[in-house]
XYZ file of C-alpha atoms in Angstrom:
336
model
C -8.930 39.185 -5.729
C -10.988 38.609 -9.155
C -14.730 37.076 -8.983
C -14.898 33.246 -9.310
C -16.649 32.209 -13.116
C -17.167 28.602 -12.463
C -15.401 25.822 -10.881
C -13.987 22.596 -12.249
C -11.659 19.273 -11.967
C -8.422 18.496 -13.370
C -8.261 14.668 -14.444
C -5.736 12.102 -15.635
C -5.211 8.526 -15.522
C -4.611 8.684 -11.540
C -8.599 9.191 -11.242
C -9.370 6.162 -13.256
C -12.185 6.240 -15.255
C -14.611 9.374 -14.637
C -18.160 9.733 -15.591
C -17.977 13.049 -17.586
C -21.437 13.587 -17.807
C -22.217 13.483 -14.113
C -19.254 15.792 -13.771
C -20.940 18.005 -16.010
C -24.676 17.882 -14.517
C -23.119 18.370 -11.328
C -22.385 22.085 -12.675
C -18.820 21.767 -13.384
C -17.837 23.710 -16.432
C -14.618 23.162 -17.859
C -12.526 19.592 -16.939
C -8.728 19.685 -16.770
C -7.393 17.012 -18.695
C -3.670 15.473 -18.931
C -3.263 14.957 -22.541
C 0.310 13.235 -21.561
C 3.969 13.679 -20.418
C 7.316 13.618 -21.468
C 8.770 12.465 -24.787
C 5.014 12.053 -26.361
C 3.636 9.625 -23.913
C -0.256 10.094 -24.266
C -2.005 9.739 -21.058
C -3.730 6.478 -20.765
C -7.496 7.799 -20.362
C -6.696 11.067 -22.414
C -8.543 9.760 -25.391
C -12.102 8.528 -23.080
C -11.583 11.651 -21.320
C -11.259 14.087 -24.352
C -13.841 12.222 -26.540
C -16.535 12.437 -23.841
C -15.981 16.335 -23.406
C -15.975 16.699 -27.038
C -19.177 14.638 -27.304
C -20.796 16.441 -24.189
C -19.799 19.792 -25.112
C -17.424 20.489 -21.782
C -14.847 22.800 -22.318
C -10.953 21.480 -21.238
C -7.962 23.072 -20.392
C -5.677 20.620 -21.452
C -1.615 20.273 -19.911
C 1.532 18.355 -20.500
C 3.403 17.170 -17.566
C 7.111 18.225 -18.872
C 10.443 15.919 -18.300
C 12.370 18.095 -20.327
C 15.649 19.395 -19.294
C 16.797 21.383 -22.398
C 14.310 24.072 -24.504
C 14.369 22.106 -27.507
C 12.752 19.013 -25.347
C 10.169 21.230 -24.259
C 9.063 22.577 -27.592
C 8.887 19.165 -28.546
C 6.304 18.464 -25.800
C 4.550 21.071 -26.956
C 3.859 19.488 -30.213
C 3.032 16.714 -28.833
C 0.470 18.300 -26.860
C -0.864 20.460 -29.591
C -1.615 17.361 -31.720
C -3.544 15.639 -28.696
C -5.348 19.073 -28.473
C -6.041 18.785 -32.300
C -7.911 15.730 -32.394
C -11.138 17.460 -30.757
C -10.241 21.332 -30.541
C -8.814 23.776 -32.892
C -8.802 26.294 -30.078
C -8.435 25.515 -26.251
C -5.865 26.317 -23.651
C -2.903 24.343 -23.234
C -0.952 24.468 -19.753
C 2.847 23.459 -19.231
C 3.177 21.493 -16.076
C 6.786 21.198 -14.427
C 7.253 20.352 -11.145
C 9.675 18.813 -8.713
C 9.367 15.155 -10.338
C 10.759 17.004 -13.723
C 13.390 18.572 -11.540
C 14.572 15.341 -10.037
C 14.323 13.871 -13.884
C 16.429 16.381 -15.084
C 19.046 15.585 -12.505
C 18.981 11.908 -13.207
C 20.204 12.901 -16.702
C 22.881 15.115 -15.348
C 21.128 18.271 -15.987
C 20.509 21.090 -12.801
C 17.637 23.156 -13.491
C 18.275 26.737 -12.829
C 15.618 29.563 -12.871
C 16.964 30.570 -16.503
C 16.758 27.028 -17.799
C 13.311 27.044 -16.444
C 11.779 29.868 -17.761
C 13.470 29.307 -20.863
C 11.852 25.636 -21.114
C 8.351 27.356 -20.510
C 8.936 29.919 -23.000
C 9.604 27.618 -25.528
C 6.645 25.328 -24.956
C 4.080 28.328 -24.598
C 5.591 30.239 -27.565
C 4.874 26.878 -29.364
C 1.285 27.043 -27.977
C 0.431 30.150 -28.693
C 2.144 30.324 -32.547
C -0.261 26.932 -33.358
C -3.387 29.174 -31.936
C -3.892 27.649 -28.495
C -3.843 29.699 -25.423
C -0.330 29.308 -23.430
C -1.034 28.680 -19.402
C 1.651 28.144 -17.229
C 0.868 26.070 -14.398
C 2.998 26.585 -10.890
C 2.888 27.196 -7.285
C 4.518 29.483 -4.781
C 8.022 28.508 -4.938
C 8.133 27.914 -8.585
C 6.730 31.383 -9.498
C 9.214 32.756 -7.148
C 12.417 30.820 -7.758
C 12.308 29.021 -11.122
C 10.096 31.021 -13.214
C 10.830 34.527 -14.360
C 7.714 36.190 -15.339
C 8.637 39.392 -16.055
C 10.997 37.708 -18.943
C 8.147 35.551 -19.900
C 5.682 38.301 -20.420
C 8.047 40.485 -22.325
C 8.721 37.270 -24.718
C 4.933 36.232 -24.953
C 2.832 38.827 -23.783
C -0.271 37.600 -21.845
C 0.642 34.316 -20.036
C -2.257 32.856 -18.125
C -1.216 31.327 -14.624
C -2.782 28.258 -13.248
C -1.713 28.587 -9.544
C -1.376 25.455 -6.938
C -1.961 26.592 -3.536
C -4.166 24.435 -1.238
C -5.456 26.661 1.370
C -9.248 28.616 1.865
C -8.271 31.986 1.179
C -5.724 33.301 -1.100
C -3.584 35.992 0.241
C -3.984 39.664 -2.186
C -0.494 39.363 -3.091
C -1.026 35.884 -4.649
C -4.394 36.693 -6.287
C -3.251 37.964 -9.790
C -3.769 34.465 -11.209
C -6.300 33.311 -13.967
C -6.856 29.872 -12.247
C -6.613 28.656 -8.865
C -6.319 24.933 -7.685
C -7.437 25.326 -4.305
C -7.363 21.621 -2.697
C -6.322 17.851 -4.426
C -8.683 16.441 -1.944
C -12.426 17.614 -3.602
C -15.066 15.588 -4.252
C -16.795 15.580 -7.353
C -19.845 13.560 -8.634
C -18.682 11.216 -11.304
C -15.035 10.624 -10.166
C -14.117 8.121 -7.658
C -12.073 9.689 -4.509
C -10.521 12.705 -4.188
C -9.738 14.960 -7.152
C -7.966 18.911 -7.796
C -10.454 21.356 -8.067
C -10.149 24.848 -9.498
C -11.534 28.210 -9.424
C -11.699 29.980 -12.679
C -11.209 33.534 -12.781
C -10.582 33.961 -16.357
C -13.257 32.800 -18.438
C -11.588 31.119 -21.544
C -15.168 30.229 -23.702
C -14.446 32.348 -26.191
C -10.854 30.638 -26.729
C -12.299 27.004 -26.792
C -13.318 25.938 -30.669
C -14.259 22.518 -31.325
C -12.394 20.886 -34.163
C -15.307 20.760 -36.726
C -19.162 19.274 -36.001
C -19.367 16.771 -33.613
C -20.786 14.332 -36.546
C -17.446 14.342 -38.087
C -16.229 12.279 -35.253
C -18.825 9.801 -34.576
C -18.120 7.538 -31.201
C -17.738 3.866 -32.352
C -19.367 2.633 -29.309
C -22.050 4.524 -29.855
C -22.668 3.329 -33.377
C -22.190 -0.039 -32.723
C -24.836 0.189 -30.019
C -27.038 1.874 -32.188
C -26.729 -0.907 -35.107
C -27.458 -3.428 -31.880
C -30.548 -1.775 -30.908
C -31.928 -1.611 -34.422
C -31.464 -5.403 -34.766
C -33.362 -6.101 -31.932
C -36.163 -4.339 -32.827
C -36.150 -1.233 -30.748
C -37.306 2.038 -32.163
C -37.400 5.441 -31.812
C -39.987 8.148 -30.826
C -41.397 8.175 -34.166
C -40.927 4.181 -34.566
C -37.927 4.464 -36.923
C -34.719 2.650 -36.675
C -32.005 4.687 -35.009
C -29.698 6.682 -37.363
C -26.123 4.782 -37.208
C -24.294 8.164 -36.667
C -21.897 7.479 -33.351
C -23.857 10.533 -31.493
C -25.501 10.146 -28.170
C -28.685 12.327 -29.257
C -32.298 12.398 -28.344
C -33.391 9.494 -29.989
C -30.493 7.184 -28.818
C -31.419 8.139 -25.466
C -35.051 7.387 -25.750
C -34.154 4.021 -26.811
C -31.717 3.812 -23.944
C -34.461 4.470 -21.395
C -36.264 1.388 -22.591
C -33.149 -0.836 -21.945
C -32.731 -2.949 -18.795
C -29.743 -5.929 -19.215
C -30.410 -8.233 -16.501
C -30.407 -11.998 -15.611
C -32.826 -13.687 -14.275
C -32.945 -15.168 -10.410
C -33.333 -18.901 -10.173
C -32.893 -20.070 -6.802
C -29.738 -19.280 -5.472
C -27.797 -18.534 -8.719
C -28.918 -16.509 -11.708
C -29.921 -17.688 -15.131
C -30.175 -16.065 -18.765
C -32.607 -12.965 -18.725
C -31.810 -10.633 -21.301
C -30.744 -11.755 -24.610
C -29.725 -9.815 -27.968
C -27.360 -8.149 -30.041
C -27.275 -5.303 -27.121
C -26.507 -7.826 -24.972
C -23.384 -8.785 -27.137
C -22.403 -5.205 -27.691
C -22.762 -4.992 -23.875
C -20.784 -8.174 -23.264
C -18.106 -6.792 -25.704
C -17.951 -3.723 -23.957
C -17.717 -5.287 -20.617
C -14.943 -7.609 -22.150
C -12.738 -4.438 -23.342
C -13.182 -1.915 -20.429
C -12.188 -4.838 -17.619
C -9.748 -6.711 -20.016
C -12.047 -9.857 -19.345
C -12.991 -12.723 -21.809
C -16.665 -13.703 -20.886
C -18.419 -15.351 -23.809
C -19.860 -12.802 -26.215
C -23.092 -15.113 -26.925
C -25.672 -12.375 -26.235
C -27.079 -14.263 -23.398
C -27.098 -11.923 -20.213
C -26.927 -14.759 -17.116
C -24.500 -15.229 -14.317
C -21.450 -14.235 -16.137
C -22.775 -10.957 -17.764
C -24.415 -10.141 -14.459
C -20.836 -10.378 -12.433
C -18.859 -8.536 -15.434
C -21.511 -5.727 -15.058
C -20.922 -5.569 -11.198
C -17.207 -5.206 -11.822
C -18.021 -2.544 -14.251
C -20.230 -0.416 -12.768
C -17.937 -0.462 -9.392
C -14.820 0.692 -11.732
C -16.930 3.541 -13.295
C -18.385 4.512 -10.130
C -21.780 3.769 -10.860
C -24.650 1.857 -8.684
C -23.681 -1.672 -8.523
C -26.685 -3.284 -8.768
C -25.732 -5.647 -12.031
C -28.494 -4.415 -14.247
C -27.104 -2.636 -17.360
C -29.356 0.376 -17.870
C -29.382 3.879 -19.191
C -26.239 5.379 -17.295
C -24.043 2.184 -17.267
C -24.742 1.931 -21.043
C -23.811 5.772 -21.474
C -20.800 5.242 -19.123
C -19.549 2.209 -21.548
C -19.966 4.790 -24.344
C -16.800 6.885 -23.093
C -14.603 4.609 -21.418
């Protein structure tokens, strides 16, 4: 058995809002992200998950859930995956994920997926990934490796195919150990992810096969830029007494300012009234509305409604629900 190099979860819309920084700070080096599924359906959390990984310097393993039932459809799916990857990375692993739901979808469309067809679709997807300069990865379980994918054919067609193997048990049998990634549980617990999550062990280091697309400054985060503008308007200054650069990057000076901010309501008897006021409060109210789908007044007054929205947002983002918008809550709002 190869040595485990590092671990990391894989996430999608089904995991809700994930605090990527908490995942990274817990020691997970690479995160699997579903880019999308089927005919150009982008995962509803892909942009926020990918952008957070990009800005926080977290390596990724992207995957596309396939609903193909022809090799042409599979190649098209690869194109969709590549288009999403290219927004942030010029090089990274991209996996083809074809499962039992994929087979059932094909049956509903009058196609019985044979081993030959499944292999041809995988080859079409992975070839296009490789031709685009990305790293081809095949996601499979034991049944698929035995009955759906002809691994000898794929090796002849593609050369090296990295295998992401799903098998939920404590130890892998030696005959199943020639893999690159092992998804060993679907019931893992990871800081920053609410509830159960898949966790993977990486036996191949893809670090040299992951390159961000350009410098981080070329892809500013609009949420951070608007926060910087609001903080400047409220008179917050960095360690040198200067206004923040409105660059959309959560750098050391922006983090310094965040440590000074505690947006909260004032207790008055049995209720809460306006406490914090200003442009940062306006920014926070907008972000709460956008994330929660609410319509609280964006008036720059942090009272009972703002406190209630903050608690709801903190619960959704798996944060401490204290009703105070401080360092961690503001950071989570940058990436969601």
